[in-house]
XYZ file of C-alpha atoms in Angstrom:
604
model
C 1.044 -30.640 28.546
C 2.233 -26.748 29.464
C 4.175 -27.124 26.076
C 1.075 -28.040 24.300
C -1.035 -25.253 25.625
C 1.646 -22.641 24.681
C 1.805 -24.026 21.180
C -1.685 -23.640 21.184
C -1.464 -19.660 21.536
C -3.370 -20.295 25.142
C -1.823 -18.467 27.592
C -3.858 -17.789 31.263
C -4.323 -14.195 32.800
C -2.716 -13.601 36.615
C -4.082 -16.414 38.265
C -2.061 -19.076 36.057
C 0.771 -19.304 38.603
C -1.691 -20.362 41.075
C -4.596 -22.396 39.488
C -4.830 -24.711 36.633
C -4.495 -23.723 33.248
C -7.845 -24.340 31.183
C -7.692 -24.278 27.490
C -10.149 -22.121 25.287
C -13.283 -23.692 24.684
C -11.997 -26.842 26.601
C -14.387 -28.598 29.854
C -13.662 -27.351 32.757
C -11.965 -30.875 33.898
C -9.388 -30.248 31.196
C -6.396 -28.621 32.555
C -2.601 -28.630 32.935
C -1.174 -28.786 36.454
C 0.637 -26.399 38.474
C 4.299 -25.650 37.045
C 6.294 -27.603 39.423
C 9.909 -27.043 37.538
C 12.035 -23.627 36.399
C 11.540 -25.381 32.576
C 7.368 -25.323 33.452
C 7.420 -21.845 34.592
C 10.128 -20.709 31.479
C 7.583 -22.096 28.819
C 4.585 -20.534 30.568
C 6.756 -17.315 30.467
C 7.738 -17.519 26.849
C 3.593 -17.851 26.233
C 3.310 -14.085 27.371
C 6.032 -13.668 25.471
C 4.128 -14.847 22.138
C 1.262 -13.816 23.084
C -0.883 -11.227 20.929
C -2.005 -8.820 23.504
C 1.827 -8.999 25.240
C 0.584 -9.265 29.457
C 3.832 -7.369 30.743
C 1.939 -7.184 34.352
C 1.257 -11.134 33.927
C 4.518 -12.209 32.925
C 6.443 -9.942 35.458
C 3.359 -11.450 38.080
C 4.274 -15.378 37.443
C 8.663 -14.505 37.299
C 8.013 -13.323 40.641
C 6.455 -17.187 41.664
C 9.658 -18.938 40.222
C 11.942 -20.690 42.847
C 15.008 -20.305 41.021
C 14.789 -18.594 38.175
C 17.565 -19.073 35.638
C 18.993 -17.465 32.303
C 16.062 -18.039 30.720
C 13.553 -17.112 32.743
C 15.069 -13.345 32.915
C 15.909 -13.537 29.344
C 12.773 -14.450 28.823
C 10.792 -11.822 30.665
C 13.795 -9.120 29.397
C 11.885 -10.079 25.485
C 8.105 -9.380 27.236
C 9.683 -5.882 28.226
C 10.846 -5.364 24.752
C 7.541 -6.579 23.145
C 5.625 -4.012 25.082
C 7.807 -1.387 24.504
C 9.331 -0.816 28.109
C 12.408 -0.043 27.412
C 13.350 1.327 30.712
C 12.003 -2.083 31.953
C 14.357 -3.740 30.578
C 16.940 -1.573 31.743
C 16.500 -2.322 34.778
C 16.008 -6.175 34.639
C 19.169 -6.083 32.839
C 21.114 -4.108 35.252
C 19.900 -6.812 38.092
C 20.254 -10.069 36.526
C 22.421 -12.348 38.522
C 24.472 -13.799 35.533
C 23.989 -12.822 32.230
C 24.662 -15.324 29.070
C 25.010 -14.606 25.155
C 21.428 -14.474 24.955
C 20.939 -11.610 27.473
C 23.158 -9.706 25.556
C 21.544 -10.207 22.401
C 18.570 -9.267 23.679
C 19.609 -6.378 24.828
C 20.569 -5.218 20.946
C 17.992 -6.681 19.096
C 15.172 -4.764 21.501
C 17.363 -1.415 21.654
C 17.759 -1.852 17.970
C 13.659 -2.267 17.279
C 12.409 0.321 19.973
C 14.681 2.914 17.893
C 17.482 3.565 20.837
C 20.450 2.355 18.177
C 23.047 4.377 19.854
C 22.337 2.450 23.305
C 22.384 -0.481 21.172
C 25.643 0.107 19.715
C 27.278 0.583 22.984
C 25.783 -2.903 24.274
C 27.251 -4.211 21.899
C 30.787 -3.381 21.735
C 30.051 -3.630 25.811
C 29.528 -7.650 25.264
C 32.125 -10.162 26.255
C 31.888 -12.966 24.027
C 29.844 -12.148 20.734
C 27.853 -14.998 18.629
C 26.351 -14.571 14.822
C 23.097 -13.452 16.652
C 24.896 -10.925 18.419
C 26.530 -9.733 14.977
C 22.955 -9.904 13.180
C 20.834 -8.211 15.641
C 23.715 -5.221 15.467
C 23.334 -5.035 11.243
C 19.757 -5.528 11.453
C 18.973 -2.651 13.718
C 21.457 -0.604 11.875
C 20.161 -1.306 8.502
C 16.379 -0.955 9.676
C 17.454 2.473 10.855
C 19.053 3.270 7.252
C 22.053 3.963 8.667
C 23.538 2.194 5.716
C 27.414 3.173 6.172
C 27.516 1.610 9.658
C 25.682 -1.356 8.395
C 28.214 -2.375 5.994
C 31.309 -1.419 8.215
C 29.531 -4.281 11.154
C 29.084 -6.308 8.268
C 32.430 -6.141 6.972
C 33.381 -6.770 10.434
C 31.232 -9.962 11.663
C 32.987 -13.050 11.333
C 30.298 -14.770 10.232
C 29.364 -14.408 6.815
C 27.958 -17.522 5.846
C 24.924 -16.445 7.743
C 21.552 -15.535 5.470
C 20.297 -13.437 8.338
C 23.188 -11.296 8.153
C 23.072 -10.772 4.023
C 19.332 -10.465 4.028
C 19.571 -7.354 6.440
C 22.532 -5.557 3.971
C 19.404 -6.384 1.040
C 16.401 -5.253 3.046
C 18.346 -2.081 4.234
C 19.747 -0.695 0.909
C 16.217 -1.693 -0.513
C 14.315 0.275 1.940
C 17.003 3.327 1.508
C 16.325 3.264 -2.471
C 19.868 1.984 -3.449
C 18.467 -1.329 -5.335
C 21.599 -1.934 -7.390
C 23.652 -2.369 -4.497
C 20.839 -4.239 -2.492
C 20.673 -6.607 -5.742
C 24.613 -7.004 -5.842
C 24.373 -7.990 -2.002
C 22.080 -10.525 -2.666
C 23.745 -12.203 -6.027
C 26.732 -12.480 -3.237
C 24.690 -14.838 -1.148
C 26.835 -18.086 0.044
C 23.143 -19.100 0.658
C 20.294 -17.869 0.438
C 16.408 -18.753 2.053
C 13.372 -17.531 1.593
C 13.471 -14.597 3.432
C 16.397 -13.506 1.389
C 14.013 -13.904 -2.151
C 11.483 -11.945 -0.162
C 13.578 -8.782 0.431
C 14.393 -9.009 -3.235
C 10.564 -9.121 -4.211
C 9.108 -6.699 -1.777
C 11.934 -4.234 -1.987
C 11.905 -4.221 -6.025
C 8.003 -3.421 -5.419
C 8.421 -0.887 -2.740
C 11.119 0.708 -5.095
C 8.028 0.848 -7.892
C 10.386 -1.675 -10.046
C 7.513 -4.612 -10.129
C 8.452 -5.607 -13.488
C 11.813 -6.954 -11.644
C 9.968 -8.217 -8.945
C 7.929 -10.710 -11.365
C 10.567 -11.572 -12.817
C 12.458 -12.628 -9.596
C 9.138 -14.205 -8.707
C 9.652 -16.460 -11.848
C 12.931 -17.566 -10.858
C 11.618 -18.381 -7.093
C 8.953 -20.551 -7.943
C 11.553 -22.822 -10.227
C 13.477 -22.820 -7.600
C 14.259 -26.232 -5.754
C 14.975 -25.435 -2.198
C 12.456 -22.745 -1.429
C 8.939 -22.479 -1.674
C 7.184 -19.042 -1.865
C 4.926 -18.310 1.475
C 2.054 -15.615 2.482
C 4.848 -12.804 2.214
C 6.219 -13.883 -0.968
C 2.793 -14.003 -2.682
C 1.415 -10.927 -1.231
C 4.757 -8.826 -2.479
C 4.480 -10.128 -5.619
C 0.584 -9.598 -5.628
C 1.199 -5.985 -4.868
C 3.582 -5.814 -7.852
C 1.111 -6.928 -10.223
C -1.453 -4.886 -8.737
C 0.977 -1.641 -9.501
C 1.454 -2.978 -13.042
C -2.016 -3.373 -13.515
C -0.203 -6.674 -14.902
C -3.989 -8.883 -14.780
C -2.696 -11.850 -16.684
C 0.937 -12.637 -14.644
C -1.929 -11.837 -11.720
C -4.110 -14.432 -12.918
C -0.765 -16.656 -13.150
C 0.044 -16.430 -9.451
C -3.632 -16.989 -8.618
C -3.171 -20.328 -10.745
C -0.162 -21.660 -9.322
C -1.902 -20.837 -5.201
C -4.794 -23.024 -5.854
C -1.904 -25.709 -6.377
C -1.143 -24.858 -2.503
C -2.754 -24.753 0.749
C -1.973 -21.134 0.535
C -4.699 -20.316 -1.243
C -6.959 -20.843 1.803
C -5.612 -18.391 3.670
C -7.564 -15.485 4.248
C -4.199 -13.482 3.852
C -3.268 -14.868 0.563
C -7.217 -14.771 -0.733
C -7.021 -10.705 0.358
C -4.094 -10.013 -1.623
C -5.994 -11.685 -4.792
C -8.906 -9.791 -4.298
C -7.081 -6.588 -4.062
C -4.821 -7.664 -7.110
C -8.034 -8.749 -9.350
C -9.616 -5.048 -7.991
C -6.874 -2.390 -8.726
C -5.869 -4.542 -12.439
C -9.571 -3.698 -13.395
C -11.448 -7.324 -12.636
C -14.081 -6.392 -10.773
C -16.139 -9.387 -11.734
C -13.053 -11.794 -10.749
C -12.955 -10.085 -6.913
C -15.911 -10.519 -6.308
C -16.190 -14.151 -7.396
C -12.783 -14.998 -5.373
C -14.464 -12.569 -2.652
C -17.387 -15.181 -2.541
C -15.400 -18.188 -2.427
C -13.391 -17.119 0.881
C -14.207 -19.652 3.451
C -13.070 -16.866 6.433
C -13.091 -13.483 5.868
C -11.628 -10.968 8.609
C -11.714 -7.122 8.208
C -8.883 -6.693 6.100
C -10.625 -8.713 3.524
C -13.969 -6.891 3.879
C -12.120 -3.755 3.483
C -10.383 -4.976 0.050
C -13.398 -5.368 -1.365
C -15.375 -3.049 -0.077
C -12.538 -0.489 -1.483
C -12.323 -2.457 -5.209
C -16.118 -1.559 -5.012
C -15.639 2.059 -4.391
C -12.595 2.654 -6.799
C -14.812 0.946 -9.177
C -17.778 3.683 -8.915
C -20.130 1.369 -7.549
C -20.966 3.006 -4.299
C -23.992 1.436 -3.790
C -22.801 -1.963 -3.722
C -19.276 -0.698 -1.664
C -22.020 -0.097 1.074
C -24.039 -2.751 0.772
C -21.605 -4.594 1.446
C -20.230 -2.467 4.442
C -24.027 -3.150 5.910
C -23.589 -6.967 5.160
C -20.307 -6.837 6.729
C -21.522 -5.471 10.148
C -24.286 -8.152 9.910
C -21.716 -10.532 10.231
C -20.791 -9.145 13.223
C -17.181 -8.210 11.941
C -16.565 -4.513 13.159
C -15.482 -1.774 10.880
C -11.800 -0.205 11.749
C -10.819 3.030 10.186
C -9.966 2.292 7.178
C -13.298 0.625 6.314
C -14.756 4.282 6.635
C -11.845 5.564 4.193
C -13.287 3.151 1.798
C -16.775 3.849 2.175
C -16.560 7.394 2.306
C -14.400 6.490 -0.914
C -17.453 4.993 -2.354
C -19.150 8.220 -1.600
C -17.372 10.209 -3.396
C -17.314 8.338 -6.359
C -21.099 7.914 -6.548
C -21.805 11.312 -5.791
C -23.336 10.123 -2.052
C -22.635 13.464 -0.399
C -25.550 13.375 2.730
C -24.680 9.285 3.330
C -20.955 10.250 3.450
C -21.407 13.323 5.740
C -23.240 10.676 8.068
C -21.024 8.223 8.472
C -18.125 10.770 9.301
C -19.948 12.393 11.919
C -21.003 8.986 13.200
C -18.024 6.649 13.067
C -16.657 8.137 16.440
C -19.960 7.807 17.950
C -21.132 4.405 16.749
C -17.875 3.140 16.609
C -15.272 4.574 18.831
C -13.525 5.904 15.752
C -11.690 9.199 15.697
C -11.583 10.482 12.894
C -7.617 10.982 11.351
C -6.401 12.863 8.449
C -7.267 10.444 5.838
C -11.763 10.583 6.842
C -10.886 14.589 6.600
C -9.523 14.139 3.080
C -12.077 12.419 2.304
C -14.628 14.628 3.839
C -13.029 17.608 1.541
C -12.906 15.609 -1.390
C -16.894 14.660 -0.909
C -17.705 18.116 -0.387
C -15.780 19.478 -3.546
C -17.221 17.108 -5.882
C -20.505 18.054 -4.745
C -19.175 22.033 -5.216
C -19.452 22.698 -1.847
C -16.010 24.501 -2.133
C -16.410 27.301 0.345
C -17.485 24.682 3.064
C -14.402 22.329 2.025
C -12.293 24.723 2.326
C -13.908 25.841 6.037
C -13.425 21.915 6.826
C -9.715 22.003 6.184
C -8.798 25.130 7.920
C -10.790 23.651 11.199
C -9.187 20.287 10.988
C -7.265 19.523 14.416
C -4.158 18.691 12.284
C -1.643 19.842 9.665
C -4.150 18.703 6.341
C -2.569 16.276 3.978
C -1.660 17.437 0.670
C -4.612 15.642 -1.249
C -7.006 17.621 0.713
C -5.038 20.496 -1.026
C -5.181 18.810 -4.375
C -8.582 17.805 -4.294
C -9.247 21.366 -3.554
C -6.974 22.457 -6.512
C -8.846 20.010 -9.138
C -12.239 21.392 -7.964
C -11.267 24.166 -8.747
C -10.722 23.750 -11.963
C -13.696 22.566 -12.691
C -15.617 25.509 -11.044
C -13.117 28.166 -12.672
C -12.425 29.355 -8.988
C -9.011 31.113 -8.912
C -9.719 32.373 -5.055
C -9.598 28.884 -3.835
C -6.992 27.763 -6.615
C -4.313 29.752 -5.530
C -5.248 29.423 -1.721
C -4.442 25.397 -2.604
C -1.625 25.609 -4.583
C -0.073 28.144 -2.170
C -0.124 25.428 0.786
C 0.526 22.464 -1.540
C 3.653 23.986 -2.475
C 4.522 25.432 1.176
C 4.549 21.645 2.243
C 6.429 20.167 -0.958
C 8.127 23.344 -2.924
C 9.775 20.403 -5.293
C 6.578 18.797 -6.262
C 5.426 19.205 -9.612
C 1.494 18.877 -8.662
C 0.823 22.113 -7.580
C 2.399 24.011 -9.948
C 0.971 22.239 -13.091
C -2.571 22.212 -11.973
C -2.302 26.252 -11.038
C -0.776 27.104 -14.439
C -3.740 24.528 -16.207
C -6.435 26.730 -14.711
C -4.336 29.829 -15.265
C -4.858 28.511 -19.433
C -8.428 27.505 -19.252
C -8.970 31.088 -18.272
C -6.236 32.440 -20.939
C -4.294 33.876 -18.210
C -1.208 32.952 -20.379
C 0.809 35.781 -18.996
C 0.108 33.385 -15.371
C 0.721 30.974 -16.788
C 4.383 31.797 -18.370
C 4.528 32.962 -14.375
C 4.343 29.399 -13.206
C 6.384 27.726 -15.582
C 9.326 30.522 -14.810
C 8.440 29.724 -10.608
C 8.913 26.089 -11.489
C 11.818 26.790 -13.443
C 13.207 28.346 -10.608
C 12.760 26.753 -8.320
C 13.767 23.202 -10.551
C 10.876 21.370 -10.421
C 10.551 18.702 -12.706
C 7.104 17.744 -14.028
C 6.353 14.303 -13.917
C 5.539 12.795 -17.414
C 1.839 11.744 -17.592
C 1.900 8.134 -19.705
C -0.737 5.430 -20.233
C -0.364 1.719 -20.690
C -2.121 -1.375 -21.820
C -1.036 -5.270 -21.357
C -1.472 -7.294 -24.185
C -1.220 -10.684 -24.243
C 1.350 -10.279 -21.253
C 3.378 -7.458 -22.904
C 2.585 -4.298 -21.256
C 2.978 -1.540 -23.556
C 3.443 2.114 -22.739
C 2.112 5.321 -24.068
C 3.124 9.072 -23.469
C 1.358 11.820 -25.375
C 2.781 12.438 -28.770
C 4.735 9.388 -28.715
C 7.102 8.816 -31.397
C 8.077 5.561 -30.385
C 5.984 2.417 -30.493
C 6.547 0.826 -33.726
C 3.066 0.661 -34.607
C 2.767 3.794 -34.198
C 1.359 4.558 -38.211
C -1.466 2.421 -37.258
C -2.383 3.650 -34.119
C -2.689 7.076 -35.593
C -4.796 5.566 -38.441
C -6.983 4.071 -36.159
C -7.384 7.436 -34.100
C -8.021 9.319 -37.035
C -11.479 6.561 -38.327
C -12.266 7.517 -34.487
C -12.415 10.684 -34.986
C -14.582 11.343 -38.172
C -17.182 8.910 -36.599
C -16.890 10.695 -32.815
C -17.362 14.005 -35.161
C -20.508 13.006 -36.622
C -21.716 11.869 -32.906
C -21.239 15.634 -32.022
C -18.067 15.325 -30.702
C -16.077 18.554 -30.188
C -12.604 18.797 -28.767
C -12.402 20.129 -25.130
C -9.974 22.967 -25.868
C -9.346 23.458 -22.070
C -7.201 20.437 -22.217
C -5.216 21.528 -24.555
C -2.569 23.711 -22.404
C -0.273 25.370 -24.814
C -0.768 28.851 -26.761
C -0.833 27.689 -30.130
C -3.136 27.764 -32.821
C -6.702 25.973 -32.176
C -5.860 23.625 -35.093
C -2.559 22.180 -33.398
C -4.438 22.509 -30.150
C -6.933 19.825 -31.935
C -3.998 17.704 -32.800
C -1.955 17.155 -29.302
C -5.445 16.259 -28.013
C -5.809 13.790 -30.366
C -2.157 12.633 -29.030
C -2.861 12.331 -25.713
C -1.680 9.080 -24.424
C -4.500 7.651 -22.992
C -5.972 7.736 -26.190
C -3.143 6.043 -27.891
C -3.508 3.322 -25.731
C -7.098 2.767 -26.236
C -6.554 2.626 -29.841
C -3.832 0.185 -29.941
C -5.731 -1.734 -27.924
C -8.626 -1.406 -30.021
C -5.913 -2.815 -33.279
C -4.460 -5.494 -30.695
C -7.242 -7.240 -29.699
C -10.216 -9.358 -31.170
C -13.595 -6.921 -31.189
C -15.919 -7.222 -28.637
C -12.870 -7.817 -25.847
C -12.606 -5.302 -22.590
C -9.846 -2.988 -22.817
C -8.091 -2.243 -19.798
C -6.097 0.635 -19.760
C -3.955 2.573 -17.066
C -2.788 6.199 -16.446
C -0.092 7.602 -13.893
C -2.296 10.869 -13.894
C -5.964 11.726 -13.570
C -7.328 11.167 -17.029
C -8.042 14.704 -18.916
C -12.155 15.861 -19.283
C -11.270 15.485 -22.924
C -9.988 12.004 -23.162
C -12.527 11.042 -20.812
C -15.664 12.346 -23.085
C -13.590 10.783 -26.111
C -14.005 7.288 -24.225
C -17.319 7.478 -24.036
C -18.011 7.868 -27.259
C -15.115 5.006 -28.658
C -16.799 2.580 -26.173
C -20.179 2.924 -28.630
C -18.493 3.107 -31.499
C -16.596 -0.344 -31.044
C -19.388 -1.435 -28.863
C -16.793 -2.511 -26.138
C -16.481 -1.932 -22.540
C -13.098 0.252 -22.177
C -12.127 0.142 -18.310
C -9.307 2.627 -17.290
C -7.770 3.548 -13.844
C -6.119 6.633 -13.609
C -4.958 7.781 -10.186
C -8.295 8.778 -8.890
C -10.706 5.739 -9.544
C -11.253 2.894 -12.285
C -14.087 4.573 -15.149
C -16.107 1.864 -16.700
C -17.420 3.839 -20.440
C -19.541 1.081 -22.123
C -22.567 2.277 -24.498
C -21.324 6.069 -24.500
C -21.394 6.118 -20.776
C -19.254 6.026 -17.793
C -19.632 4.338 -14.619
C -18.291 7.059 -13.127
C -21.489 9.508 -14.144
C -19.064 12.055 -14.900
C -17.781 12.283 -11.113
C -14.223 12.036 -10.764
């Protein structure tokens, strides 16, 4: 009956030790006896253990009750000290156990090892008498976690047994996680065996090393696969890597083969979907899936509440918030990043300077670095610059370098080299190497001519070897995702994507179209100025998606960089011309042009 209880995730406060144990919800006649046995009192002990809110005081309350405790029992409670973080705790239970087993010891690794004290960890170990493959895995685990990488492998190398998944799986998470993917992927091909967790690693280091092309295509090989079936972590990795593709249709794939499984219930599983069908451009498919979710918990709320905001539609991102606290669900703190996200992108400057000043009150919410970039992004947009730029110097932490960047881009827009060079100044104090900073300074330097500031810049960058990342656009079609960078000389279609570009621009001409100069960020002539705008890649995708694709079809395209003013009015325009809605997510927010419009009302 204890056992059932604990199974149950019901575990009693103090007083369990001492009365009977009642389970949630249950009459009050319903209830377990008193432990009588050192097995009763060890599974009422591992409860604590397992238990969400970890009751150190509780578990060290009902120890103290047990007659004899054995192994267990202080192995037990030595895990509850770990869980909670009290290291020192379990110092000290250590030091004072009677007799200490295998498992003591590997306790004593695996909790050094996750609480970040590896060098105490090491030293238990080599301090252990008899050593098991637990021992050996908790001592490459909490090496590899730690990226010490070198160590890793020489324990590795080392442990006698390597038939052991655990012990491989670590080597693959650990060179994943420290960016060395071809050796994490020859680790893995090395497998004697391999589980699910192993295929996991594979997927979610592959996406956390921006390589989700691999990922679905390891994904592919997992689900054909006949001794392993892909869980909640495998789907949401490979959810996330279709989500940083923008890849919509091997998206729409894995949300085909979950409604095959019980998975697709889960709220965890239906999150990652909505989040997926929101950052590949389906609005209309999140929301629909968002509907359908028999339980939805914050996390879920949040998704969507976000896909609304990136989306530009503000006003619906906070209807929903206001639905979702009807509910009775409680916002956490990254609800308010969303909807002060939404704010931005609608333009909602009073609503979003309310609900920062009121989330702490209302709420209990402090506000953190991310509600301040925010706050100085909201501002900006509205070209509030001088207050922005009073908000980040009074913030009661280092700023984060969007703040900076949103700063930078503003001022841009409002031609104000003051605050532009205040920016870029910090921006590059924090990262000298990053390209950012330096390109967006030397852009404004060249919409005001200031070539000579420009040539400045470049020569600083030079320098100091920065490398400027490439700005490139794609577009999937019909599961081929095809890339763009501006000027491309590639793409074999290439002849008729400039054919198309150039009908585009004789009827975006006689709209009143005229090219945005600005953009055009080389001292040349105007007419070859004309020309590299007409190269940009964003607009090579949309026309070979335009050629690719039956009329009257969404396009759906994607940029690495924040889409330039001139590409952006060109959109506008091609969306009325081929009376199609062109949807395209550049690092910023998704713009929706349909009709010679954007969603976005030219805020972004």
């Amino acid at each position: 009956m204890i056992g059932r209880h604990l199974r149950l995730g019901v575990v009693g406060a103090r007083s369990l030790a001492t009365a009977p144990i009642r389970r949630a919800g249950a009459d009050a006649s319903a209830s377990t006896p008193h432990p009588t046995t050192t097995a009763d009192y060890n599974r009422l002990l591992a409860g604590y253990a397992r238990s969400p809110d970890r009751r150190l005081a509780d578990a060290r309350h009902l120890f103290d009750r047990i007659p004899n405790p054995d192994a267990v029992s202080y192995n037990t409670l030595l895990s509850c000290h770990f869980a909670r973080g009290d290291v020192a705790g379990a110092r000290e239970l250590f030091s004072a156990m009677p007799a200490r087993d295998v498992a003591s010891w590997n306790t004593m690794v695996s909790g050094l090892s996750r609480n970040g004290d590896l060098e105490e960890a090491r030293a238990v170990f080599l301090a252990m008498p008899a050593r098991n493959s637990v021992s050996w895995n908790a001592m490459v685990s909490g090496l590899a976690s730690a990226g010490d990488m070198a160590n890793a492998e020489e324990c590795f190398r080392d442990a006698p047994h390597k038939e052991d998944a655990v012990l491989w799986t670590a080597m693959v998470s650990g060179y994943m996680d420290a960016g060395n993917v071809e050796k994490a992927v020859r680790f893995f091909h090395a497998m004697p065996v391999r589980n699910l967790v192993s295929w996991n690693a594979v997927v979610a280091g592959y996406v956390k090393n921006s390589r989700g092309e691999e990922a679905l295509r390891v994904f592919k090989t997992l689900v054909t696969a006949a001794d392993v079936r892909p869980n909640e972590s495998t789907l949401s990795s490979v959810l996330l890597g279709c989500s940083n593709l923008s890849a919509l249709g091997f998206g729409r794939q894995v949300h085909q083969w979950c409604t095959k499984l019980p998975l697709s219930r889960r709220v965890t599983v239906g999150t990652a979907l909505v989040s997926m069908y929101c950052k590949c451009g389906d609005l209309e498919g999140a929301c629909r899936l968002f509907g359908e979710m028999r339980t939805r918990d914050v996390v879920a709320w949040n998704a969507m509440i976000s896909g609304y905001a990136q989306h530009g539609d503000g006003r619906e991102a906070i209807r929903l918030f206001e639905k979702m606290k009807g509910t009775g669900v409680e916002p956490n703190w990254i609800t308010f990043v969303a909807v002060l996200t939404a704010c931005i992108h609608t333009g909602l400057c009073d609503f979003g300077i309310q609900c920062f000043e009121g989330m702490q009150e209302a709420y209990g919410i402090k506000p953190r670095v991310d509600h301040y970039s925010c706050m100085v992004d909201l501002l900006c947009r509205a070209g509030l610059l001088e207050r922005s730029v009073n908000l980040i110097r009074s913030m009661p932490f280092e700023p984060h370098p969007s703040a900076y960047g949103t700063l930078l881009a503003a001022c841009r827009v409002y031609k104000n080299l003051e605050f532009a060079e205040f920016a870029a100044g910090k921006l590059i104090e924090q990262n000298p190497q990053s390209a950012g900073a330096y390109v967006q300074l030397a852009n404004i330097y060249a919409a005001a001519n200031q070539w000579a500031d420009v040539s400045r810049v470049r020569r600083w960058m030079k320098d100091n070897a920065v490398v400027k990342t490439p700005g490139y656009s794609w577009v999937e079609i019909k599961g081929v995702i095809h890339e763009f960078r501006s000027n491309d000389r590639l793409h074999p279609q290439l002849h008729l994507i400039h054919g198309k570009l150039g009908q585009l621009e004789e009827r975006m001409k006689a709209m009143g179209y005229v090219p945005d100069l600005d953009f055009a960020l080389h001292d040349v002539e105007e007419s070859l100025k004309v020309q590299m705008l007409m190269r940009h890649s964003e607009k090579l995708a949309i026309a070979f998606g335009l050629i690719s694709t039956a009329p009257g079809l969404t396009l759906r395209i994607f940029k690495n960089l924040r889409i330039c003013g001139d590409c952006h009015n060109a959109a506008k325009l091609i969306s009325k011309i081929e009376d199609r809605e062109i949807i395209l997510r550049d690092t910023t927010r998704f713009h929706h042009f349909r009709g010679g419009h954007c969603s976005c009302g030219d805020y972004w």
